[in-house]
Coordinates of C-alpha atoms and ligand atoms in Angstrom, one line a residue:
M1 CA -7.0 -38.5 2.7
L2 CA -4.8 -36.8 5.2
L3 CA -5.5 -33.5 3.5
N4 CA -9.2 -34.2 3.6
I5 CA -9.1 -34.7 7.4
L6 CA -6.9 -31.6 7.8
V7 CA -9.3 -29.4 5.9
K8 CA -12.3 -30.7 7.9
A9 CA -10.5 -30.2 11.1
A10 CA -9.7 -26.7 10.0
V11 CA -13.4 -25.9 9.1
V12 CA -14.6 -27.2 12.5
Y13 CA -11.9 -25.2 14.3
I14 CA -12.7 -22.0 12.5
S15 CA -16.5 -22.4 13.1
F16 CA -16.0 -22.9 16.9
H17 CA -13.6 -20.1 17.0
L18 CA -16.0 -17.7 15.3
I19 CA -19.0 -18.7 17.4
W20 CA -16.9 -18.2 20.5
R21 CA -15.8 -14.8 19.3
V22 CA -19.4 -13.7 18.5
F23 CA -20.6 -14.9 21.9
R24 CA -18.0 -12.9 23.8
H25 CA -19.0 -9.7 22.1
S26 CA -22.7 -10.1 22.3
R27 CA -23.0 -8.6 25.8
F28 CA -21.6 -5.2 24.9
A29 CA -23.2 -2.1 23.4
N30 CA -22.2 -1.3 19.8
L31 CA -22.3 1.8 17.7
A32 CA -24.8 2.5 15.1
G33 CA -23.9 1.0 11.7
P34 CA -25.2 -0.5 8.5
P35 CA -27.5 -3.6 8.8
S36 CA -25.9 -6.9 7.8
S37 CA -26.8 -8.0 4.3
S38 CA -26.1 -11.7 5.3
W39 CA -26.2 -13.4 8.7
F40 CA -23.2 -15.4 7.8
F41 CA -21.0 -12.9 6.1
G42 CA -22.2 -9.7 7.8
N43 CA -21.2 -6.6 5.9
I44 CA -18.0 -8.1 4.5
P45 CA -19.3 -8.6 1.0
E46 CA -20.3 -4.9 0.6
L47 CA -17.2 -3.7 2.5
F48 CA -14.8 -5.5 0.2
N49 CA -16.8 -5.2 -3.0
P50 CA -14.7 -4.0 -5.9
N51 CA -17.6 -1.6 -6.8
G52 CA -18.0 -0.6 -3.1
W53 CA -17.2 3.1 -3.5
N54 CA -20.8 4.2 -2.9
F55 CA -21.3 1.9 0.0
H56 CA -18.2 3.4 1.7
Y57 CA -19.1 7.0 1.1
G58 CA -22.7 6.2 2.0
I59 CA -22.0 4.7 5.4
L60 CA -19.7 7.5 6.3
K61 CA -22.4 10.1 5.4
K62 CA -25.0 8.2 7.3
Y63 CA -23.3 7.0 10.5
G64 CA -20.5 9.5 10.8
T65 CA -16.8 8.9 11.5
T66 CA -17.0 5.8 13.6
M67 CA -19.4 2.9 13.4
T68 CA -19.9 -0.8 14.0
I69 CA -19.5 -3.1 11.0
K70 CA -20.5 -6.7 11.1
G71 CA -18.0 -9.4 10.3
A72 CA -18.6 -13.1 9.8
L73 CA -21.6 -14.4 11.8
G74 CA -22.3 -10.8 12.8
E75 CA -19.2 -10.4 14.9
P76 CA -18.9 -6.7 15.6
M77 CA -16.0 -4.8 14.2
V78 CA -15.2 -1.0 14.3
L79 CA -14.7 1.1 11.2
T80 CA -13.3 4.6 11.9
C81 CA -11.7 7.7 10.4
D82 CA -12.1 9.9 13.5
P83 CA -8.8 11.7 14.1
K84 CA -8.7 11.0 17.9
A85 CA -9.6 7.4 17.5
L86 CA -6.9 7.1 14.8
H87 CA -4.4 8.6 17.1
H88 CA -5.2 6.0 19.7
I89 CA -5.2 3.1 17.3
L90 CA -2.0 4.0 15.4
V91 CA 0.1 6.0 17.8
K92 CA -0.9 6.1 21.5
D93 CA -2.1 2.5 22.0
Q94 CA -0.5 1.0 18.8
L95 CA 1.0 -1.9 20.7
I96 CA -2.5 -3.3 21.6
Y97 CA -3.8 -2.9 18.0
E98 CA -2.0 -5.6 16.2
A99 CA -1.6 -5.5 12.5
S100 CA -3.1 -8.5 10.8
I101 CA -0.9 -9.1 7.8
S102 CA 0.6 -12.5 7.8
D103 CA 4.1 -13.8 7.4
I104 CA 2.9 -16.4 4.9
F105 CA 4.0 -14.4 1.9
F106 CA 6.7 -12.1 3.2
G107 CA 8.8 -14.0 5.6
E108 CA 10.2 -12.0 8.5
G109 CA 9.7 -8.6 6.9
L110 CA 8.4 -5.4 8.3
L111 CA 4.8 -6.0 7.4
S112 CA 4.6 -9.2 9.4
T113 CA 6.7 -8.6 12.5
F114 CA 5.5 -7.1 15.8
G115 CA 6.8 -5.3 18.9
E116 CA 10.5 -5.3 19.5
Q117 CA 11.5 -7.2 16.4
H118 CA 9.4 -4.7 14.3
R119 CA 10.9 -1.7 16.0
K120 CA 14.5 -3.0 15.5
Q121 CA 13.8 -3.7 11.8
R122 CA 12.4 -0.2 11.2
K123 CA 15.4 1.4 12.9
M124 CA 17.7 -0.5 10.5
L125 CA 15.6 0.4 7.5
N126 CA 15.1 4.1 8.3
P127 CA 18.4 5.4 6.8
V128 CA 17.5 3.7 3.5
F129 CA 14.5 6.0 3.2
S130 CA 16.1 9.2 4.5
I131 CA 16.1 12.4 2.3
N132 CA 19.9 12.1 1.9
H133 CA 19.5 8.6 0.5
M134 CA 16.7 9.8 -1.8
R135 CA 19.0 12.4 -3.2
E136 CA 21.6 9.8 -4.0
M137 CA 19.0 7.7 -5.8
I138 CA 18.0 10.4 -8.2
P139 CA 20.4 9.2 -11.0
L140 CA 19.0 5.7 -10.7
F141 CA 15.4 6.9 -10.9
Y142 CA 16.3 8.9 -14.1
E143 CA 18.1 6.0 -15.6
V144 CA 15.1 3.7 -15.3
T145 CA 12.6 6.4 -16.3
N146 CA 14.5 7.3 -19.4
R147 CA 14.4 3.7 -20.4
L148 CA 10.6 3.8 -20.0
R149 CA 10.4 6.9 -22.1
A150 CA 12.5 5.3 -24.9
A151 CA 10.2 2.2 -24.8
L152 CA 7.1 4.4 -25.1
S153 CA 8.6 6.6 -27.9
K154 CA 9.4 3.5 -29.9
K155 CA 5.8 2.5 -29.7
L156 CA 4.8 5.8 -31.2
D157 CA 7.2 5.5 -34.2
N158 CA 4.2 5.2 -36.5
G159 CA 2.1 7.9 -34.9
P160 CA -0.2 8.3 -31.9
K161 CA -1.4 5.1 -30.3
E162 CA -3.4 3.6 -27.5
I163 CA -1.2 2.1 -24.8
D164 CA -1.9 0.2 -21.6
V165 CA -0.2 2.7 -19.2
L166 CA -0.7 0.5 -16.1
H167 CA 1.4 -2.2 -17.7
W168 CA 4.3 0.3 -18.0
T169 CA 3.9 2.0 -14.6
S170 CA 3.9 -1.5 -13.0
R171 CA 7.1 -2.6 -14.8
T172 CA 8.8 0.7 -13.9
A173 CA 7.9 0.4 -10.3
L174 CA 9.2 -3.2 -10.1
E175 CA 12.4 -2.2 -11.8
L176 CA 12.9 0.8 -9.5
I177 CA 12.4 -1.2 -6.3
G178 CA 14.5 -4.1 -7.7
Q179 CA 17.4 -1.8 -8.5
S180 CA 17.3 0.2 -5.4
G181 CA 16.4 -2.8 -3.2
M182 CA 18.9 -5.3 -4.4
G183 CA 21.0 -3.6 -7.0
F184 CA 19.4 -6.1 -9.4
S185 CA 17.5 -5.6 -12.7
F186 CA 14.3 -7.5 -13.2
D187 CA 13.2 -5.9 -16.4
S188 CA 15.1 -4.1 -19.1
L189 CA 11.9 -2.2 -19.9
V190 CA 12.8 -2.6 -23.6
D191 CA 10.0 -4.6 -25.2
D192 CA 6.6 -5.8 -24.5
N193 CA 6.4 -8.8 -22.1
D194 CA 3.3 -10.7 -21.1
Y195 CA 3.0 -9.1 -17.7
H196 CA -0.6 -8.4 -17.1
P197 CA -1.4 -7.8 -13.5
T198 CA -4.6 -9.3 -12.2
V199 CA -6.2 -8.9 -8.8
S200 CA -8.2 -11.0 -6.5
T201 CA -11.5 -9.2 -6.5
G202 CA -14.0 -9.4 -3.6
P203 CA -13.5 -10.2 0.0
L204 CA -11.3 -13.3 -0.3
M205 CA -8.2 -11.7 0.9
F206 CA -10.0 -10.5 4.0
Y207 CA -11.2 -14.0 4.9
A208 CA -7.7 -15.2 4.2
T209 CA -5.9 -12.7 6.5
Q210 CA -8.5 -12.8 9.2
Y211 CA -9.4 -16.4 9.5
I212 CA -7.1 -18.6 7.5
F213 CA -3.6 -17.1 7.9
P214 CA -3.9 -16.9 11.8
L215 CA -4.6 -20.6 11.7
A216 CA -1.7 -21.3 9.4
K217 CA 0.5 -19.3 11.9
K218 CA -0.3 -21.8 14.6
F219 CA 1.4 -24.5 12.5
D220 CA 4.7 -22.9 12.6
F221 CA 6.3 -25.0 9.9
P222 CA 7.5 -23.3 6.7
R223 CA 6.3 -26.2 4.5
V224 CA 2.8 -26.1 6.0
K225 CA 2.6 -22.3 5.5
R226 CA 3.9 -22.7 2.0
F227 CA 1.3 -25.4 1.3
I228 CA -1.5 -23.1 2.5
A229 CA -0.1 -20.1 0.6
E230 CA 0.1 -22.1 -2.6
H231 CA -3.4 -23.5 -2.3
I232 CA -5.3 -20.3 -1.5
P233 CA -7.2 -19.5 -4.7
L234 CA -6.0 -15.9 -5.1
E235 CA -4.7 -15.2 -8.5
R236 CA -2.9 -12.1 -7.2
A237 CA -1.3 -14.1 -4.4
Q238 CA -0.2 -16.8 -6.9
G239 CA 1.4 -14.2 -9.2
L240 CA 3.0 -12.7 -6.1
I241 CA 4.4 -16.0 -5.0
H242 CA 6.2 -16.3 -8.2
I243 CA 7.7 -12.9 -8.1
I244 CA 8.6 -13.4 -4.4
D245 CA 10.2 -16.8 -5.2
V246 CA 12.5 -15.1 -7.7
M247 CA 13.3 -12.3 -5.3
R248 CA 14.0 -14.7 -2.5
Q249 CA 16.3 -16.8 -4.5
T250 CA 18.0 -13.7 -5.9
S251 CA 18.3 -12.2 -2.4
I252 CA 19.9 -15.3 -1.0
E253 CA 22.5 -15.4 -3.8
I254 CA 23.1 -11.7 -3.5
I255 CA 23.6 -11.9 0.3
E256 CA 26.1 -14.8 -0.1
E257 CA 28.0 -12.8 -2.8
K258 CA 28.1 -9.7 -0.6
K259 CA 29.2 -11.6 2.4
K260 CA 32.1 -13.0 0.4
A261 CA 33.0 -9.5 -0.9
L262 CA 33.0 -8.0 2.6
M263 CA 35.5 -10.6 3.7
N264 CA 37.7 -10.3 0.6
S265 CA 41.4 -9.8 1.0
D266 CA 41.4 -7.3 -1.9
P267 CA 40.7 -3.8 -0.5
A268 CA 39.3 -2.7 -3.9
V269 CA 36.5 -5.4 -3.7
V270 CA 35.7 -4.3 -0.1
A271 CA 35.7 -0.7 -1.1
E272 CA 33.3 -1.4 -3.9
M273 CA 31.0 -3.2 -1.5
E274 CA 31.2 -0.3 0.9
S275 CA 30.0 2.1 -1.7
K276 CA 26.9 0.1 -2.8
K277 CA 23.7 1.9 -2.1
D278 CA 21.0 -0.8 -2.6
I279 CA 18.9 -1.8 0.5
I280 CA 20.5 -5.2 1.0
S281 CA 24.0 -3.7 1.0
I282 CA 23.0 -0.9 3.4
L283 CA 21.4 -3.5 5.8
M284 CA 24.4 -5.7 5.7
R285 CA 26.8 -2.9 6.4
A286 CA 24.6 -1.6 9.2
N287 CA 24.5 -5.2 10.6
T288 CA 28.3 -5.1 11.2
T289 CA 28.2 -1.8 13.1
V290 CA 25.1 -2.1 15.4
S291 CA 25.1 -3.8 18.7
E292 CA 24.6 -7.6 18.8
E293 CA 20.9 -7.5 19.8
D294 CA 20.0 -5.2 17.0
R295 CA 21.4 -7.3 14.2
L296 CA 19.2 -8.8 11.5
S297 CA 19.4 -12.5 10.6
D298 CA 19.7 -13.4 6.9
E299 CA 16.1 -14.5 7.0
E300 CA 15.0 -11.0 8.2
V301 CA 17.0 -9.3 5.4
I302 CA 15.5 -11.6 2.8
G303 CA 12.0 -10.9 4.3
Q304 CA 12.5 -7.1 3.9
V305 CA 13.2 -7.5 0.2
S306 CA 9.9 -9.3 -0.7
T307 CA 8.0 -7.0 1.7
L308 CA 9.4 -3.9 0.0
V309 CA 8.5 -5.2 -3.4
F310 CA 5.0 -6.0 -2.4
A311 CA 4.6 -2.7 -0.5
A312 CA 6.2 -0.5 -3.2
M313 CA 5.1 -1.9 -6.5
D314 CA 1.3 -1.9 -6.9
T315 CA 0.8 1.0 -4.6
T316 CA 3.0 3.4 -6.5
S317 CA 2.0 2.2 -10.0
S318 CA -1.7 2.6 -9.0
A319 CA -1.0 6.1 -7.8
L320 CA 0.9 7.0 -11.0
A321 CA -1.7 5.5 -13.2
R322 CA -4.4 7.4 -11.3
I323 CA -2.6 10.7 -11.9
L324 CA -2.2 10.0 -15.7
W325 CA -5.8 9.0 -15.9
L326 CA -6.9 12.2 -14.2
L327 CA -4.7 14.2 -16.5
S328 CA -6.4 12.6 -19.5
E329 CA -9.7 13.6 -18.1
H330 CA -8.5 17.1 -17.3
P331 CA -6.4 18.3 -20.3
D332 CA -6.2 21.8 -18.9
V333 CA -4.4 20.5 -15.7
Q334 CA -2.1 18.4 -17.9
E335 CA -1.1 21.5 -20.0
K336 CA -0.5 23.6 -16.9
M337 CA 1.7 20.8 -15.4
R338 CA 3.6 20.4 -18.7
D339 CA 4.3 24.1 -18.9
E340 CA 5.6 24.2 -15.4
I341 CA 7.8 21.2 -16.0
T342 CA 9.2 22.2 -19.4
E343 CA 9.9 25.7 -18.1
A344 CA 11.9 24.2 -15.2
Q345 CA 13.7 21.8 -17.5
K346 CA 15.2 24.5 -19.7
N347 CA 18.6 23.9 -18.1
G348 CA 18.4 20.1 -18.3
E349 CA 17.3 17.3 -16.0
L350 CA 15.8 18.5 -12.7
S351 CA 17.7 18.0 -9.5
Y352 CA 16.1 16.6 -6.4
D353 CA 15.5 20.1 -5.0
Q354 CA 14.1 21.4 -8.2
L355 CA 11.8 18.5 -8.6
V356 CA 10.3 18.6 -5.1
S357 CA 9.8 22.3 -5.2
L358 CA 7.6 22.5 -8.4
P359 CA 4.3 23.8 -6.8
Y360 CA 1.8 22.6 -9.4
L361 CA 3.4 19.1 -9.7
D362 CA 3.3 18.8 -6.0
A363 CA -0.3 20.0 -5.7
V364 CA -1.5 17.4 -8.3
C365 CA 0.3 14.6 -6.4
R366 CA -1.0 15.7 -3.0
E367 CA -4.6 16.1 -4.2
T368 CA -4.6 12.8 -6.1
L369 CA -3.2 10.9 -3.0
R370 CA -5.8 12.7 -0.8
V371 CA -9.0 12.0 -2.9
Y372 CA -7.9 8.7 -4.3
P373 CA -5.7 6.9 -1.8
P374 CA -4.4 3.7 -3.5
V375 CA -5.2 1.7 -0.2
S376 CA -8.8 2.8 0.7
F377 CA -9.2 1.2 4.0
A378 CA -7.1 -2.0 4.5
A379 CA -5.3 -1.0 7.6
L380 CA -6.8 -3.8 9.7
R381 CA -6.0 -4.2 13.3
N382 CA -6.9 -6.7 16.0
L383 CA -7.3 -5.5 19.5
R384 CA -5.2 -7.5 22.0
K385 CA -6.6 -6.1 25.2
D386 CA -10.0 -4.7 26.5
T387 CA -9.9 -1.0 26.0
V388 CA -11.8 2.3 25.6
L389 CA -11.6 4.1 22.2
P390 CA -12.4 7.8 22.4
F391 CA -13.6 10.0 19.5
S392 CA -13.2 13.7 18.7
K393 CA -16.7 13.9 17.3
P394 CA -19.6 12.1 19.0
V395 CA -21.6 9.4 17.1
L396 CA -24.7 7.4 17.9
D397 CA -24.6 4.1 19.6
S398 CA -27.0 1.2 18.7
N399 CA -29.6 2.6 21.1
G400 CA -29.5 6.0 19.4
K401 CA -27.6 7.6 22.3
E402 CA -24.8 10.1 21.5
V403 CA -21.4 8.8 22.7
T404 CA -17.9 10.1 22.6
E405 CA -16.1 6.7 23.3
I406 CA -16.8 3.0 23.1
F407 CA -15.6 0.0 25.2
L408 CA -14.0 -2.6 23.0
R409 CA -13.3 -6.2 23.9
N410 CA -10.0 -7.9 23.4
G411 CA -10.1 -9.5 19.9
T412 CA -12.2 -6.8 18.2
G413 CA -11.3 -6.1 14.6
V414 CA -10.7 -2.5 13.7
I415 CA -10.7 -1.0 10.2
V416 CA -9.2 2.4 9.5
S417 CA -10.9 4.2 6.6
L418 CA -8.2 6.1 4.9
L419 CA -10.7 7.2 2.3
G420 CA -13.0 8.6 5.0
A421 CA -10.2 10.4 6.8
N422 CA -9.0 12.1 3.6
T423 CA -12.4 13.3 2.3
N424 CA -14.1 14.3 5.6
P425 CA -16.1 17.4 4.9
D426 CA -15.7 18.6 8.5
I427 CA -12.0 18.8 7.8
W428 CA -11.7 19.7 4.1
G429 CA -14.9 21.7 3.6
P430 CA -18.0 21.1 1.5
D431 CA -16.0 20.3 -1.7
S432 CA -13.9 17.6 0.1
Y433 CA -14.9 14.9 -2.4
E434 CA -13.8 16.9 -5.4
W435 CA -10.3 16.7 -7.0
K436 CA -9.0 20.2 -7.0
P437 CA -5.2 20.5 -7.2
E438 CA -5.5 24.3 -6.8
R439 CA -6.6 23.9 -3.1
W440 CA -3.0 23.2 -2.2
L441 CA -1.8 26.5 -3.8
S442 CA -3.8 28.7 -1.5
Q443 CA -4.3 28.6 2.3
L444 CA -5.9 25.3 3.4
P445 CA -8.9 25.6 5.8
E446 CA -7.9 26.0 9.4
T447 CA -9.8 22.8 10.2
V448 CA -7.1 20.8 8.3
A449 CA -4.3 21.4 10.7
G450 CA -6.8 21.7 13.6
A451 CA -8.0 18.1 13.1
H452 CA -4.6 16.7 14.1
M453 CA -4.8 13.8 11.8
P454 CA -2.0 11.4 12.8
G455 CA -0.9 10.8 9.2
V456 CA 2.8 11.0 8.2
Y457 CA 2.0 12.9 5.1
S458 CA 0.3 16.2 4.4
H459 CA -2.6 15.9 6.9
V460 CA -3.9 12.8 5.1
M461 CA -3.9 9.1 6.0
T462 CA -2.8 7.7 2.6
F463 CA 0.4 6.5 4.1
L464 CA -1.0 5.8 7.5
G465 CA 0.7 7.1 10.7
G466 CA 2.4 6.0 13.9
G467 CA 4.9 3.2 14.3
R468 CA 3.6 1.2 11.3
A469 CA 3.3 4.1 8.8
C470 CA 4.5 3.6 5.3
L471 CA 8.3 3.8 5.3
G472 CA 8.4 4.4 1.5
F473 CA 6.3 7.5 1.2
K474 CA 9.2 9.8 0.2
F475 CA 10.4 7.1 -2.2
S476 CA 7.1 6.9 -3.9
Q477 CA 6.7 10.7 -4.0
L478 CA 10.1 10.9 -5.8
E479 CA 9.2 8.1 -8.1
M480 CA 6.0 9.8 -9.1
K481 CA 7.6 13.1 -9.7
V482 CA 10.5 11.8 -11.7
V483 CA 8.3 9.7 -13.9
L484 CA 5.7 12.5 -14.4
S485 CA 8.4 15.1 -15.2
V486 CA 10.0 12.9 -17.8
L487 CA 6.8 11.6 -19.4
L488 CA 4.8 14.8 -19.5
A489 CA 7.7 16.6 -21.3
S490 CA 7.6 14.0 -24.0
F491 CA 4.0 12.7 -24.3
R492 CA 0.4 13.9 -24.3
F493 CA -2.1 11.6 -22.6
A494 CA -5.7 11.5 -23.8
K495 CA -8.7 9.3 -22.9
S496 CA -9.1 6.0 -24.7
K497 CA -11.8 6.5 -27.4
S498 CA -13.0 2.9 -27.4
K499 CA -12.4 1.5 -23.9
P500 CA -14.0 3.5 -21.0
V501 CA -12.0 2.9 -17.8
V502 CA -13.5 2.2 -14.3
W503 CA -11.6 2.2 -11.1
K504 CA -12.2 -0.8 -8.8
M505 CA -12.0 -0.7 -5.0
T506 CA -9.6 -3.7 -4.9
G507 CA -7.1 -3.9 -2.0
I508 CA -5.1 -1.5 -4.0
A509 CA -7.3 0.5 -6.3
S510 CA -7.0 -0.7 -9.9
P511 CA -8.2 0.6 -13.2
M512 CA -10.1 -1.8 -15.5
V513 CA -11.8 -1.6 -18.8
E514 CA -15.5 -1.5 -18.3
S515 CA -16.2 -4.3 -20.8
G516 CA -13.2 -6.4 -19.5
D517 CA -13.1 -9.7 -17.6
G518 CA -13.2 -7.9 -14.2
K519 CA -9.8 -9.3 -13.3
T520 CA -7.3 -7.8 -15.7
R521 CA -6.0 -4.5 -14.5
E522 CA -5.3 -2.1 -17.4
L523 CA -5.4 1.6 -18.2
P524 CA -5.6 2.2 -21.9
L525 CA -4.7 5.8 -22.7
F526 CA -4.1 7.5 -26.1
L527 CA -0.5 8.7 -26.3
S528 CA 1.0 11.2 -28.7
L529 CA 4.4 12.9 -28.9
V530 CA 4.6 16.5 -27.6
D531 CA 5.6 18.5 -30.8
Ligands
HEM1 C1 1.6 5.6 -3.3 C2 2.4 4.6 -2.9 C3 2.2 4.0 -1.5 C4 1.1 3.9 -0.7 C5 -0.3 4.6 -0.9 C6 1.5 3.2 0.5 C7 0.7 3.0 1.6 C8 1.0 2.2 2.7 C9 0.1 1.9 3.8 C10 -1.3 2.4 3.9 C11 0.8 1.2 4.7 C12 0.3 0.6 6.0 C13 -0.2 -0.8 5.9 C14 -0.8 -1.3 7.2 O1 0.0 -1.3 8.2 O2 -1.9 -1.7 7.2 C15 2.2 1.0 4.2 C16 3.2 0.3 4.8 C17 4.5 0.2 4.3 N1 4.9 0.7 3.1 FE1 3.9 1.9 1.8 N2 2.8 2.8 0.4 C18 3.3 3.3 -0.8 C19 4.5 3.1 -1.4 C20 5.6 2.5 -0.7 C21 6.9 2.3 -1.3 C22 7.4 2.9 -2.6 C23 7.6 1.6 -0.4 C24 9.1 1.1 -0.4 C25 10.0 1.5 -1.2 C26 6.7 1.3 0.8 C27 7.1 0.6 1.9 C28 6.3 0.3 2.9 C29 6.7 -0.5 4.1 C30 8.0 -1.1 4.3 C31 5.5 -0.6 4.9 C32 5.4 -1.4 6.2 C33 5.8 -0.5 7.4 C34 5.6 -1.2 8.7 O3 4.8 -2.0 8.9 O4 6.4 -0.8 9.6 N3 5.5 1.8 0.5 N4 2.3 1.7 3.0
NAG2 C1 24.2 -10.0 10.8 O1 24.9 -10.4 11.9 C2 24.6 -11.6 12.5 C3 25.5 -11.8 13.7 O2 26.8 -11.4 13.5 C4 25.0 -12.7 11.4 O3 24.7 -14.0 12.0 C5 24.1 -12.5 10.2 O4 24.4 -13.4 9.2 C6 24.3 -11.1 9.7 N1 23.3 -10.9 8.7 C7 23.6 -10.4 7.5 C8 22.4 -10.3 6.5 O5 24.7 -10.1 7.1
NAG3 C1 -6.6 -11.3 24.4 O1 -6.9 -12.4 23.7 C2 -5.8 -13.2 23.2 C3 -6.3 -14.3 22.3 O2 -7.5 -14.8 22.8 C4 -5.1 -13.7 24.4 O3 -4.0 -14.5 24.0 C5 -4.6 -12.5 25.3 O4 -3.9 -13.0 26.4 C6 -5.7 -11.6 25.6 N1 -5.2 -10.4 26.2 C7 -5.5 -10.0 27.5 C8 -4.8 -8.8 28.0 O5 -6.3 -10.6 28.1

């Protein structure tokens, strides 16, 4: 009864809110952009379609690097991959382009805090992702990856076999972030388990983050948030809630334990605590040395853990799976990589410096992350102030006039197309859409550096840029390189003979079997032992 009234009130509220938003925008010029396919949903169904690759490439070809996209009830939003516009959105004016991910799932973690609190949290977390710390984590990465190799070898006891590679890259990514994040093992990686990642396909997540979560935020009671999170029909979210619950509980216990250890009278216990390298330990030690106003509450530390798991797990496993899939499609590239790796491994396991300096391994990783960024365009921002957004390349406005900037009203939604930025032919040349690892081994076109893409990594936007850029990009590089160097030395990866794989444009790109249920993510590849 009460619930019924609440739901109705929410629907009325959202409707009025939307109409008001559309009305405010209607008096300003827009850019050219694709016509709405639906008066109610605008372009959202095509934009967030799991088969939307051609829609995305198509609108970028047709309308250029910046365009107007229609949201619910035709509300204008901006989609861009123009370098100058990206610089304004992510760097120069970042404080007025507010990220729209909600704290419903992640507590007070980096992905859901803003302004001063966000800055303070990033400062505390930075050392965790420094090169020095990456070096120290190498043994842990190898330990986990060797377990993965053992598990896969065991499966090939009776000869070559088809294996769902995504299942294993996901479990490996979870184990790595669990171990390095909390010093806690979630998965022994020994046997099969029934972990089968699914995704919410379609635009549901968009509606949730744009229209439902902000509403939930207004009711600032944890239990109401929880209720909303639990009743949103997103399978992925539900799976995530379970993982996050376990992490949350575990984090609370670990923090209590560590607090006790830090205050122990036995110096040996304190010394052990001082030497721990997981993220919670590092944050807790830092907490005792920084000034009062920079300290993190327990809630913030717990929030970081679930945020990191969410940010690290599916992204990196998607990227790794994509590389292994590409290598199965391009056996020549796979052989060349294997040669480079086995040659370097002659004197045993590769050190951090050896691993990061293998040129072909590096080229394959860079090219894959450029052409196939795991996050295609999610970086959604909401403008908090009227502003002017300038472009480096002119586009047409809705009257057919060439413009080099656009006036945007407070409240406008902005979508950054990472895919568009990474495959822009003006920057990368006429073969920009093709996957060619070799391009990184020779001189890149001058237009690449000349574009001044504000990305943190390699002139591409895969890990975003500015104050909210991906913190874990070095971590994920290292993870990919360790896993690839270990697996390629032991296994050959070939295409599945019976199950053709298609990649879906879900929030994080996912492989699925063409004839599958459209929900279960899987990447069947045919594995055999190397000699
Ligand atoms: C290939 C793998 C990865 C990709 C493609 C990726 C991509 C991204 C992107 C696009 C964002 C910006 C999201 C937004 O603001 O809209 C982001 C943020 C973030 N990523 Fe990653 N990520 C990857 C791996 C990782 C890993 C392994 C970690 C941690 C160990 C991590 C930690 C984070 C954190 C903490 C943020 C939030 C930063 C902030 O808001 O200040 N990511 N990532
Ligand atoms: C950090 O320090 C504050 C203030 O001393 C304290 O209340 C809080 O519990 C500490 N947080 C952690 C995670 O140790
Ligand atoms: C922009 O709009 C928001 C929400 O309607 C409002 O809270 C904020 O004060 C506005 N900003 C400015 C600078 O007017």
